[in-house]
Amino acid sequence: MPELLNRSPGEVLAAMGRSFGATWPNPWWPSGNSNYDDCAACVSYYLFGLNSFGNPYYTYVSQIQNWGRDRGVWHDGSAGVQPGDVLAFDWDGDGDPDHTEIVVAVSPGGSVVTSRGTNSNPGDDMRDRTRSAGYILSYIRPPYLQGDEFDMASLDDLNRIVNDAVARAIAATASATATRTSAIRREGRGRLYFCEEPPPGLPQFICIFWDRTANNILYANGGETQARHWNELYYQTADTVEQARSAAVEPDRFRKLVDFALGRDSSFTNQFADNP
């Protein structure tokens, strides 16, 4: 039995509901980053906040699903989904998770789900959406607190449970940052690039994940603040803002880097293949 979260499905959904109509900064994403409203960051914040797992903070849908897989609560497909389950949607049917939300309700036949989350549009758009269950790639059923787990426990048992939980929380606090950092670094981090006067339509900072095959680029539309969060808070980049500035890229090369990351320049791609 996985360790229990310290909240029930209803409490999670109610907390998310209180963010309907909220404006920036929202609670699940740092202030100053209003150009990017990450669905996994939102679900991660409401699902794991203030629990004894050391407050994992994920910004990829796959990370949340893998968390559930590691604890034996992951399910393939959509059969059996119920309120509180954390969905992974696959919009284009390629087998890769594209979006995540938490189930609010399921139709009687299970063919339609209503789920709660964000990231369909720029800015704060926390709301409920109803979709076909056919888009569900997988889901996890977190080990929520149901409210009656300790009804039959003795006082000694409760004391032991509380003492054990305190000890785990202290240990988790000491190791949480190192654990989160190493887990994300194992996935591979991106390279941060800076251009003082970028070509029209591009920000000064971009992050390219060279180990991915398509759409492997992030644009820091929020400027230096967002780029700094990538390195210092989410470990998505291998470079600091200062390192990127010291190795500033000329506008023409900056544009070529973007074209390469998007697979639009075969000659430049071949040049990088020959001279990595």
PDB file of C-alpha atoms in Angstrom:
ATOM      1  CA  MET A   1       0.000   0.000   0.000  1.00  0.00           C
ATOM      2  CA  PRO A   2       1.591   3.332  -1.009  1.00  0.00           C
ATOM      3  CA  GLU A   3       2.011   5.980   1.635  1.00  0.00           C
ATOM      4  CA  LEU A   4      -1.123   8.135   1.890  1.00  0.00           C
ATOM      5  CA  LEU A   5      -1.329  11.664   0.625  1.00  0.00           C
ATOM      6  CA  ASN A   6      -2.465  14.024   3.348  1.00  0.00           C
ATOM      7  CA  ARG A   7      -5.631  15.100   1.533  1.00  0.00           C
ATOM      8  CA  SER A   8      -8.761  13.601  -0.011  1.00  0.00           C
ATOM      9  CA  PRO A   9      -9.830  13.839  -3.685  1.00  0.00           C
ATOM     10  CA  GLY A  10     -12.532  16.326  -2.688  1.00  0.00           C
ATOM     11  CA  GLU A  11     -10.038  18.555  -0.880  1.00  0.00           C
ATOM     12  CA  VAL A  12      -7.710  18.616  -3.893  1.00  0.00           C
ATOM     13  CA  LEU A  13     -10.516  19.507  -6.307  1.00  0.00           C
ATOM     14  CA  ALA A  14     -11.945  22.105  -3.925  1.00  0.00           C
ATOM     15  CA  ALA A  15      -8.536  23.785  -3.599  1.00  0.00           C
ATOM     16  CA  MET A  16      -8.213  23.890  -7.394  1.00  0.00           C
ATOM     17  CA  GLY A  17     -11.727  25.290  -7.669  1.00  0.00           C
ATOM     18  CA  ARG A  18     -10.808  28.212  -5.452  1.00  0.00           C
ATOM     19  CA  SER A  19      -8.311  29.294  -8.140  1.00  0.00           C
ATOM     20  CA  PHE A  20     -11.007  29.755 -10.795  1.00  0.00           C
ATOM     21  CA  GLY A  21     -10.652  33.289 -12.097  1.00  0.00           C
ATOM     22  CA  ALA A  22      -7.391  33.920 -10.242  1.00  0.00           C
ATOM     23  CA  THR A  23      -4.910  36.317 -11.807  1.00  0.00           C
ATOM     24  CA  TRP A  24      -1.129  36.276 -11.838  1.00  0.00           C
ATOM     25  CA  PRO A  25       0.796  35.319  -9.888  1.00  0.00           C
ATOM     26  CA  ASN A  26      -1.025  32.040  -9.361  1.00  0.00           C
ATOM     27  CA  PRO A  27      -0.046  29.649  -6.554  1.00  0.00           C
ATOM     28  CA  TRP A  28       1.378  26.880  -8.733  1.00  0.00           C
ATOM     29  CA  TRP A  29       3.812  28.910 -10.830  1.00  0.00           C
ATOM     30  CA  PRO A  30       6.343  31.572  -9.795  1.00  0.00           C
ATOM     31  CA  SER A  31       5.429  35.220 -10.097  1.00  0.00           C
ATOM     32  CA  GLY A  32       6.828  36.970 -13.128  1.00  0.00           C
ATOM     33  CA  ASN A  33       6.326  33.974 -15.419  1.00  0.00           C
ATOM     34  CA  SER A  34       2.874  34.793 -16.709  1.00  0.00           C
ATOM     35  CA  ASN A  35       3.598  33.657 -20.289  1.00  0.00           C
ATOM     36  CA  TYR A  36       3.621  29.992 -19.353  1.00  0.00           C
ATOM     37  CA  ASP A  37       0.946  28.168 -17.343  1.00  0.00           C
ATOM     38  CA  ASP A  38       2.162  24.591 -17.002  1.00  0.00           C
ATOM     39  CA  CYS A  39      -0.478  21.858 -16.537  1.00  0.00           C
ATOM     40  CA  ALA A  40       1.907  19.474 -14.742  1.00  0.00           C
ATOM     41  CA  ALA A  41       3.114  22.210 -12.385  1.00  0.00           C
ATOM     42  CA  CYS A  42      -0.513  22.962 -11.495  1.00  0.00           C
ATOM     43  CA  VAL A  43      -1.446  19.324 -10.822  1.00  0.00           C
ATOM     44  CA  SER A  44       1.826  18.764  -8.951  1.00  0.00           C
ATOM     45  CA  TYR A  45       1.181  21.737  -6.677  1.00  0.00           C
ATOM     46  CA  TYR A  46      -2.325  20.689  -5.645  1.00  0.00           C
ATOM     47  CA  LEU A  47      -1.616  16.967  -5.479  1.00  0.00           C
ATOM     48  CA  PHE A  48       1.664  16.874  -3.583  1.00  0.00           C
ATOM     49  CA  GLY A  49       1.828  20.139  -1.652  1.00  0.00           C
ATOM     50  CA  LEU A  50       2.614  19.833   2.067  1.00  0.00           C
ATOM     51  CA  ASN A  51       2.862  16.048   2.200  1.00  0.00           C
ATOM     52  CA  SER A  52       5.486  13.648   3.488  1.00  0.00           C
ATOM     53  CA  PHE A  53       6.849  12.771   0.057  1.00  0.00           C
ATOM     54  CA  GLY A  54       9.101  15.824   0.245  1.00  0.00           C
ATOM     55  CA  ASN A  55       6.902  18.007  -1.973  1.00  0.00           C
ATOM     56  CA  PRO A  56       7.853  16.760  -5.453  1.00  0.00           C
ATOM     57  CA  TYR A  57       7.392  19.479  -8.065  1.00  0.00           C
ATOM     58  CA  TYR A  58       6.977  18.253 -11.615  1.00  0.00           C
ATOM     59  CA  THR A  59       6.688  20.190 -14.853  1.00  0.00           C
ATOM     60  CA  TYR A  60       6.309  17.205 -17.194  1.00  0.00           C
ATOM     61  CA  VAL A  61       3.195  15.038 -17.509  1.00  0.00           C
ATOM     62  CA  SER A  62       5.366  11.913 -17.752  1.00  0.00           C
ATOM     63  CA  GLN A  63       6.963  12.652 -14.362  1.00  0.00           C
ATOM     64  CA  ILE A  64       3.596  12.544 -12.591  1.00  0.00           C
ATOM     65  CA  GLN A  65       2.553   9.358 -14.381  1.00  0.00           C
ATOM     66  CA  ASN A  66       5.911   7.735 -13.572  1.00  0.00           C
ATOM     67  CA  TRP A  67       5.444   8.713  -9.921  1.00  0.00           C
ATOM     68  CA  GLY A  68       2.235   6.692  -9.933  1.00  0.00           C
ATOM     69  CA  ARG A  69       3.823   3.828 -11.853  1.00  0.00           C
ATOM     70  CA  ASP A  70       6.586   3.560  -9.238  1.00  0.00           C
ATOM     71  CA  ARG A  71       3.931   3.262  -6.500  1.00  0.00           C
ATOM     72  CA  GLY A  72       1.757   0.728  -8.274  1.00  0.00           C
ATOM     73  CA  VAL A  73      -1.184   3.077  -8.856  1.00  0.00           C
ATOM     74  CA  TRP A  74      -0.751   3.628 -12.635  1.00  0.00           C
ATOM     75  CA  HIS A  75      -3.376   2.413 -15.114  1.00  0.00           C
ATOM     76  CA  ASP A  76      -3.132   2.141 -18.886  1.00  0.00           C
ATOM     77  CA  GLY A  77      -6.038   3.516 -20.931  1.00  0.00           C
ATOM     78  CA  SER A  78      -9.234   5.030 -19.541  1.00  0.00           C
ATOM     79  CA  ALA A  79     -11.201   2.064 -18.173  1.00  0.00           C
ATOM     80  CA  GLY A  80     -12.376   2.616 -14.609  1.00  0.00           C
ATOM     81  CA  VAL A  81     -11.463   6.294 -14.206  1.00  0.00           C
ATOM     82  CA  GLN A  82     -13.149   8.058 -11.286  1.00  0.00           C
ATOM     83  CA  PRO A  83     -13.049  11.499  -9.615  1.00  0.00           C
ATOM     84  CA  GLY A  84      -9.619  12.290  -8.220  1.00  0.00           C
ATOM     85  CA  ASP A  85      -7.702  10.270 -10.814  1.00  0.00           C
ATOM     86  CA  VAL A  86      -4.867  12.128 -12.555  1.00  0.00           C
ATOM     87  CA  LEU A  87      -5.191  11.835 -16.324  1.00  0.00           C
ATOM     88  CA  ALA A  88      -2.565  11.885 -19.056  1.00  0.00           C
ATOM     89  CA  PHE A  89      -4.122  13.026 -22.348  1.00  0.00           C
ATOM     90  CA  ASP A  90      -2.699  12.147 -25.757  1.00  0.00           C
ATOM     91  CA  TRP A  91      -4.126  14.543 -28.339  1.00  0.00           C
ATOM     92  CA  ASP A  92      -2.489  13.153 -31.491  1.00  0.00           C
ATOM     93  CA  GLY A  93      -2.443   9.437 -30.668  1.00  0.00           C
ATOM     94  CA  ASP A  94       1.328   9.081 -30.827  1.00  0.00           C
ATOM     95  CA  GLY A  95       1.594   7.398 -27.434  1.00  0.00           C
ATOM     96  CA  ASP A  96       3.243  10.348 -25.679  1.00  0.00           C
ATOM     97  CA  PRO A  97       1.407  12.257 -22.915  1.00  0.00           C
ATOM     98  CA  ASP A  98       0.525  15.832 -23.932  1.00  0.00           C
ATOM     99  CA  HIS A  99      -1.548  17.200 -21.044  1.00  0.00           C
ATOM    100  CA  THR A 100      -2.691  16.386 -17.502  1.00  0.00           C
ATOM    101  CA  GLU A 101      -5.739  17.244 -15.386  1.00  0.00           C
ATOM    102  CA  ILE A 102      -7.619  15.734 -12.430  1.00  0.00           C
ATOM    103  CA  VAL A 103     -11.000  14.022 -12.917  1.00  0.00           C
ATOM    104  CA  VAL A 104     -14.057  15.834 -11.541  1.00  0.00           C
ATOM    105  CA  ALA A 105     -16.799  13.594 -12.970  1.00  0.00           C
ATOM    106  CA  VAL A 106     -17.318  10.675 -15.361  1.00  0.00           C
ATOM    107  CA  SER A 107     -20.360  10.025 -17.548  1.00  0.00           C
ATOM    108  CA  PRO A 108     -22.462   6.911 -16.742  1.00  0.00           C
ATOM    109  CA  GLY A 109     -20.954   4.962 -19.628  1.00  0.00           C
ATOM    110  CA  GLY A 110     -17.451   6.232 -18.981  1.00  0.00           C
ATOM    111  CA  SER A 111     -17.110   7.677 -22.490  1.00  0.00           C
ATOM    112  CA  VAL A 112     -16.891  11.325 -21.349  1.00  0.00           C
ATOM    113  CA  VAL A 113     -14.879  12.840 -18.506  1.00  0.00           C
ATOM    114  CA  THR A 114     -14.911  16.263 -16.898  1.00  0.00           C
ATOM    115  CA  SER A 115     -11.519  17.237 -15.515  1.00  0.00           C
ATOM    116  CA  ARG A 116      -9.957  20.223 -13.796  1.00  0.00           C
ATOM    117  CA  GLY A 117      -6.650  21.882 -14.667  1.00  0.00           C
ATOM    118  CA  THR A 118      -4.929  24.577 -16.659  1.00  0.00           C
ATOM    119  CA  ASN A 119      -2.650  25.380 -19.615  1.00  0.00           C
ATOM    120  CA  SER A 120      -5.056  25.425 -22.562  1.00  0.00           C
ATOM    121  CA  ASN A 121      -4.320  29.119 -23.099  1.00  0.00           C
ATOM    122  CA  PRO A 122      -1.633  31.583 -21.982  1.00  0.00           C
ATOM    123  CA  GLY A 123      -2.162  33.013 -18.531  1.00  0.00           C
ATOM    124  CA  ASP A 124      -4.345  31.705 -15.733  1.00  0.00           C
ATOM    125  CA  ASP A 125      -7.134  29.545 -17.145  1.00  0.00           C
ATOM    126  CA  MET A 126      -7.925  27.113 -14.312  1.00  0.00           C
ATOM    127  CA  ARG A 127     -11.317  25.622 -15.147  1.00  0.00           C
ATOM    128  CA  ASP A 128     -13.255  22.415 -15.838  1.00  0.00           C
ATOM    129  CA  ARG A 129     -13.321  20.881 -19.313  1.00  0.00           C
ATOM    130  CA  THR A 130     -15.372  17.992 -20.699  1.00  0.00           C
ATOM    131  CA  ARG A 131     -13.711  15.684 -23.224  1.00  0.00           C
ATOM    132  CA  SER A 132     -13.998  12.261 -24.810  1.00  0.00           C
ATOM    133  CA  ALA A 133     -12.335   9.502 -22.777  1.00  0.00           C
ATOM    134  CA  GLY A 134     -10.733   8.419 -26.043  1.00  0.00           C
ATOM    135  CA  TYR A 135      -8.023  11.031 -25.503  1.00  0.00           C
ATOM    136  CA  ILE A 136      -6.932   9.441 -22.204  1.00  0.00           C
ATOM    137  CA  LEU A 137      -3.591   7.666 -22.569  1.00  0.00           C
ATOM    138  CA  SER A 138      -3.248   6.584 -18.928  1.00  0.00           C
ATOM    139  CA  TYR A 139      -4.088   7.661 -15.396  1.00  0.00           C
ATOM    140  CA  ILE A 140      -2.915   7.289 -11.813  1.00  0.00           C
ATOM    141  CA  ARG A 141      -5.066   6.882  -8.731  1.00  0.00           C
ATOM    142  CA  PRO A 142      -3.144   8.681  -5.967  1.00  0.00           C
ATOM    143  CA  PRO A 143      -3.286   7.117  -2.496  1.00  0.00           C
ATOM    144  CA  TYR A 144      -5.526   9.840  -1.125  1.00  0.00           C
ATOM    145  CA  LEU A 145      -6.505  10.131   2.520  1.00  0.00           C
ATOM    146  CA  GLN A 146     -10.122   8.932   2.675  1.00  0.00           C
ATOM    147  CA  GLY A 147     -10.939  10.147   6.187  1.00  0.00           C
ATOM    148  CA  ASP A 148     -11.524   6.835   8.008  1.00  0.00           C
ATOM    149  CA  GLU A 149      -8.091   5.215   7.898  1.00  0.00           C
ATOM    150  CA  PHE A 150      -7.442   5.615  11.632  1.00  0.00           C
ATOM    151  CA  ASP A 151     -10.910   5.000  13.084  1.00  0.00           C
ATOM    152  CA  MET A 152      -9.921   1.662  14.578  1.00  0.00           C
ATOM    153  CA  ALA A 153      -6.378   2.595  15.588  1.00  0.00           C
ATOM    154  CA  SER A 154      -5.392   2.636  19.242  1.00  0.00           C
ATOM    155  CA  LEU A 155      -3.831   5.678  20.863  1.00  0.00           C
ATOM    156  CA  ASP A 156      -0.443   3.920  20.873  1.00  0.00           C
ATOM    157  CA  ASP A 157      -0.813   3.180  17.171  1.00  0.00           C
ATOM    158  CA  LEU A 158      -1.683   6.798  16.454  1.00  0.00           C
ATOM    159  CA  ASN A 159       1.340   7.994  18.431  1.00  0.00           C
ATOM    160  CA  ARG A 160       3.569   5.641  16.473  1.00  0.00           C
ATOM    161  CA  ILE A 161       2.083   6.788  13.171  1.00  0.00           C
ATOM    162  CA  VAL A 162       2.561  10.455  14.064  1.00  0.00           C
ATOM    163  CA  ASN A 163       6.137   9.931  15.290  1.00  0.00           C
ATOM    164  CA  ASP A 164       7.037   7.958  12.176  1.00  0.00           C
ATOM    165  CA  ALA A 165       5.509  10.639   9.960  1.00  0.00           C
ATOM    166  CA  VAL A 166       7.467  13.389  11.742  1.00  0.00           C
ATOM    167  CA  ALA A 167      10.709  11.440  11.364  1.00  0.00           C
ATOM    168  CA  ARG A 168      10.065  10.876   7.658  1.00  0.00           C
ATOM    169  CA  ALA A 169       9.175  14.529   7.141  1.00  0.00           C
ATOM    170  CA  ILE A 170      12.437  15.662   8.762  1.00  0.00           C
ATOM    171  CA  ALA A 171      14.451  13.252   6.614  1.00  0.00           C
ATOM    172  CA  ALA A 172      12.517  14.250   3.485  1.00  0.00           C
ATOM    173  CA  THR A 173      13.135  17.937   4.104  1.00  0.00           C
ATOM    174  CA  ALA A 174      16.874  17.352   4.212  1.00  0.00           C
ATOM    175  CA  SER A 175      16.956  15.293   1.018  1.00  0.00           C
ATOM    176  CA  ALA A 176      14.078  16.705  -1.049  1.00  0.00           C
ATOM    177  CA  THR A 177      16.114  19.197  -3.060  1.00  0.00           C
ATOM    178  CA  ALA A 178      18.881  16.715  -3.859  1.00  0.00           C
ATOM    179  CA  THR A 179      16.352  14.035  -4.822  1.00  0.00           C
ATOM    180  CA  ARG A 180      14.366  16.377  -7.059  1.00  0.00           C
ATOM    181  CA  THR A 181      17.525  17.719  -8.694  1.00  0.00           C
ATOM    182  CA  SER A 182      19.017  14.319  -9.448  1.00  0.00           C
ATOM    183  CA  ALA A 183      15.713  12.962 -10.784  1.00  0.00           C
ATOM    184  CA  ILE A 184      15.272  15.806 -13.240  1.00  0.00           C
ATOM    185  CA  ARG A 185      18.932  15.840 -14.223  1.00  0.00           C
ATOM    186  CA  ARG A 186      18.688  12.170 -15.168  1.00  0.00           C
ATOM    187  CA  GLU A 187      16.134  13.142 -17.782  1.00  0.00           C
ATOM    188  CA  GLY A 188      18.666  15.413 -19.454  1.00  0.00           C
ATOM    189  CA  ARG A 189      18.732  19.176 -19.246  1.00  0.00           C
ATOM    190  CA  GLY A 190      18.773  21.794 -21.953  1.00  0.00           C
ATOM    191  CA  ARG A 191      21.368  24.339 -23.051  1.00  0.00           C
ATOM    192  CA  LEU A 192      20.574  27.990 -22.386  1.00  0.00           C
ATOM    193  CA  TYR A 193      21.404  30.531 -25.106  1.00  0.00           C
ATOM    194  CA  PHE A 194      21.332  34.344 -24.992  1.00  0.00           C
ATOM    195  CA  CYS A 195      21.245  36.981 -27.735  1.00  0.00           C
ATOM    196  CA  GLU A 196      21.548  40.672 -26.871  1.00  0.00           C
ATOM    197  CA  GLU A 197      19.541  41.781 -29.919  1.00  0.00           C
ATOM    198  CA  PRO A 198      17.569  38.714 -31.049  1.00  0.00           C
ATOM    199  CA  PRO A 199      15.944  38.489 -34.481  1.00  0.00           C
ATOM    200  CA  PRO A 200      12.346  39.769 -34.661  1.00  0.00           C
ATOM    201  CA  GLY A 201       9.880  37.516 -32.912  1.00  0.00           C
ATOM    202  CA  LEU A 202      12.430  35.801 -30.677  1.00  0.00           C
ATOM    203  CA  PRO A 203      13.181  36.444 -26.978  1.00  0.00           C
ATOM    204  CA  GLN A 204      16.691  37.023 -25.654  1.00  0.00           C
ATOM    205  CA  PHE A 205      16.844  33.611 -23.957  1.00  0.00           C
ATOM    206  CA  ILE A 206      16.051  30.182 -25.397  1.00  0.00           C
ATOM    207  CA  CYS A 207      16.610  26.679 -24.040  1.00  0.00           C
ATOM    208  CA  ILE A 208      17.310  23.789 -26.435  1.00  0.00           C
ATOM    209  CA  PHE A 209      17.146  20.111 -25.414  1.00  0.00           C
ATOM    210  CA  TRP A 210      19.599  18.555 -27.825  1.00  0.00           C
ATOM    211  CA  ASP A 211      18.635  14.979 -26.901  1.00  0.00           C
ATOM    212  CA  ARG A 212      15.067  15.336 -28.197  1.00  0.00           C
ATOM    213  CA  THR A 213      13.876  14.924 -31.761  1.00  0.00           C
ATOM    214  CA  ALA A 214      11.103  17.493 -32.309  1.00  0.00           C
ATOM    215  CA  ASN A 215       9.947  20.775 -30.791  1.00  0.00           C
ATOM    216  CA  ASN A 216      12.862  20.602 -28.382  1.00  0.00           C
ATOM    217  CA  ILE A 217      13.016  24.302 -27.608  1.00  0.00           C
ATOM    218  CA  LEU A 218      11.648  26.581 -24.883  1.00  0.00           C
ATOM    219  CA  TYR A 219      11.272  30.330 -25.379  1.00  0.00           C
ATOM    220  CA  ALA A 220      11.854  32.577 -22.345  1.00  0.00           C
ATOM    221  CA  ASN A 221       9.132  35.063 -23.217  1.00  0.00           C
ATOM    222  CA  GLY A 222       9.257  36.103 -19.569  1.00  0.00           C
ATOM    223  CA  GLY A 223      12.866  37.213 -20.047  1.00  0.00           C
ATOM    224  CA  GLU A 224      15.712  36.739 -17.600  1.00  0.00           C
ATOM    225  CA  THR A 225      13.395  35.916 -14.688  1.00  0.00           C
ATOM    226  CA  GLN A 226      11.975  32.924 -16.517  1.00  0.00           C
ATOM    227  CA  ALA A 227      15.420  31.784 -17.714  1.00  0.00           C
ATOM    228  CA  ARG A 228      16.738  31.998 -14.170  1.00  0.00           C
ATOM    229  CA  HIS A 229      13.831  29.875 -12.893  1.00  0.00           C
ATOM    230  CA  TRP A 230      14.710  27.237 -15.478  1.00  0.00           C
ATOM    231  CA  ASN A 231      18.197  26.853 -14.010  1.00  0.00           C
ATOM    232  CA  GLU A 232      17.814  27.602 -10.321  1.00  0.00           C
ATOM    233  CA  LEU A 233      14.347  26.245  -9.544  1.00  0.00           C
ATOM    234  CA  TYR A 234      13.402  23.627 -12.126  1.00  0.00           C
ATOM    235  CA  TYR A 235      16.860  22.450 -13.284  1.00  0.00           C
ATOM    236  CA  GLN A 236      15.750  22.426 -16.915  1.00  0.00           C
ATOM    237  CA  THR A 237      18.940  24.102 -18.139  1.00  0.00           C
ATOM    238  CA  ALA A 238      22.578  23.155 -17.734  1.00  0.00           C
ATOM    239  CA  ASP A 239      23.683  26.793 -17.872  1.00  0.00           C
ATOM    240  CA  THR A 240      23.147  29.773 -15.607  1.00  0.00           C
ATOM    241  CA  VAL A 241      21.912  33.103 -16.917  1.00  0.00           C
ATOM    242  CA  GLU A 242      25.388  34.523 -16.301  1.00  0.00           C
ATOM    243  CA  GLN A 243      27.031  31.772 -18.333  1.00  0.00           C
ATOM    244  CA  ALA A 244      24.606  32.292 -21.190  1.00  0.00           C
ATOM    245  CA  ARG A 245      25.257  36.049 -21.187  1.00  0.00           C
ATOM    246  CA  SER A 246      29.027  35.555 -21.194  1.00  0.00           C
ATOM    247  CA  ALA A 247      28.683  33.336 -24.271  1.00  0.00           C
ATOM    248  CA  ALA A 248      26.196  35.583 -26.083  1.00  0.00           C
ATOM    249  CA  VAL A 249      25.190  34.407 -29.562  1.00  0.00           C
ATOM    250  CA  GLU A 250      25.039  36.679 -32.614  1.00  0.00           C
ATOM    251  CA  PRO A 251      21.549  37.202 -34.126  1.00  0.00           C
ATOM    252  CA  ASP A 252      22.222  35.153 -37.278  1.00  0.00           C
ATOM    253  CA  ARG A 253      23.520  32.172 -35.312  1.00  0.00           C
ATOM    254  CA  PHE A 254      20.671  32.569 -32.813  1.00  0.00           C
ATOM    255  CA  ARG A 255      18.139  32.233 -35.632  1.00  0.00           C
ATOM    256  CA  LYS A 256      19.993  29.184 -36.964  1.00  0.00           C
ATOM    257  CA  LEU A 257      19.909  27.566 -33.545  1.00  0.00           C
ATOM    258  CA  VAL A 258      16.129  27.986 -33.456  1.00  0.00           C
ATOM    259  CA  ASP A 259      15.794  26.614 -37.005  1.00  0.00           C
ATOM    260  CA  PHE A 260      17.940  23.653 -36.061  1.00  0.00           C
ATOM    261  CA  ALA A 261      15.909  22.931 -32.927  1.00  0.00           C
ATOM    262  CA  LEU A 262      12.733  22.960 -35.043  1.00  0.00           C
ATOM    263  CA  GLY A 263      14.285  20.805 -37.781  1.00  0.00           C
ATOM    264  CA  ARG A 264      13.968  23.529 -40.424  1.00  0.00           C
ATOM    265  CA  ASP A 265      17.595  23.762 -41.582  1.00  0.00           C
ATOM    266  CA  SER A 266      19.131  20.508 -42.813  1.00  0.00           C
ATOM    267  CA  SER A 267      22.473  22.079 -43.804  1.00  0.00           C
ATOM    268  CA  PHE A 268      22.891  23.545 -40.342  1.00  0.00           C
ATOM    269  CA  THR A 269      21.814  20.213 -38.832  1.00  0.00           C
ATOM    270  CA  ASN A 270      24.483  18.419 -40.845  1.00  0.00           C
ATOM    271  CA  GLN A 271      27.058  20.985 -39.771  1.00  0.00           C
ATOM    272  CA  PHE A 272      26.258  20.280 -36.111  1.00  0.00           C
ATOM    273  CA  ALA A 273      26.363  16.532 -36.737  1.00  0.00           C
ATOM    274  CA  ASP A 274      29.892  16.864 -38.178  1.00  0.00           C
ATOM    275  CA  ASN A 275      31.051  19.377 -35.565  1.00  0.00           C
ATOM    276  CA  PRO A 276      29.153  18.761 -32.329  1.00  0.00           C
TER     277      PRO A 276
END
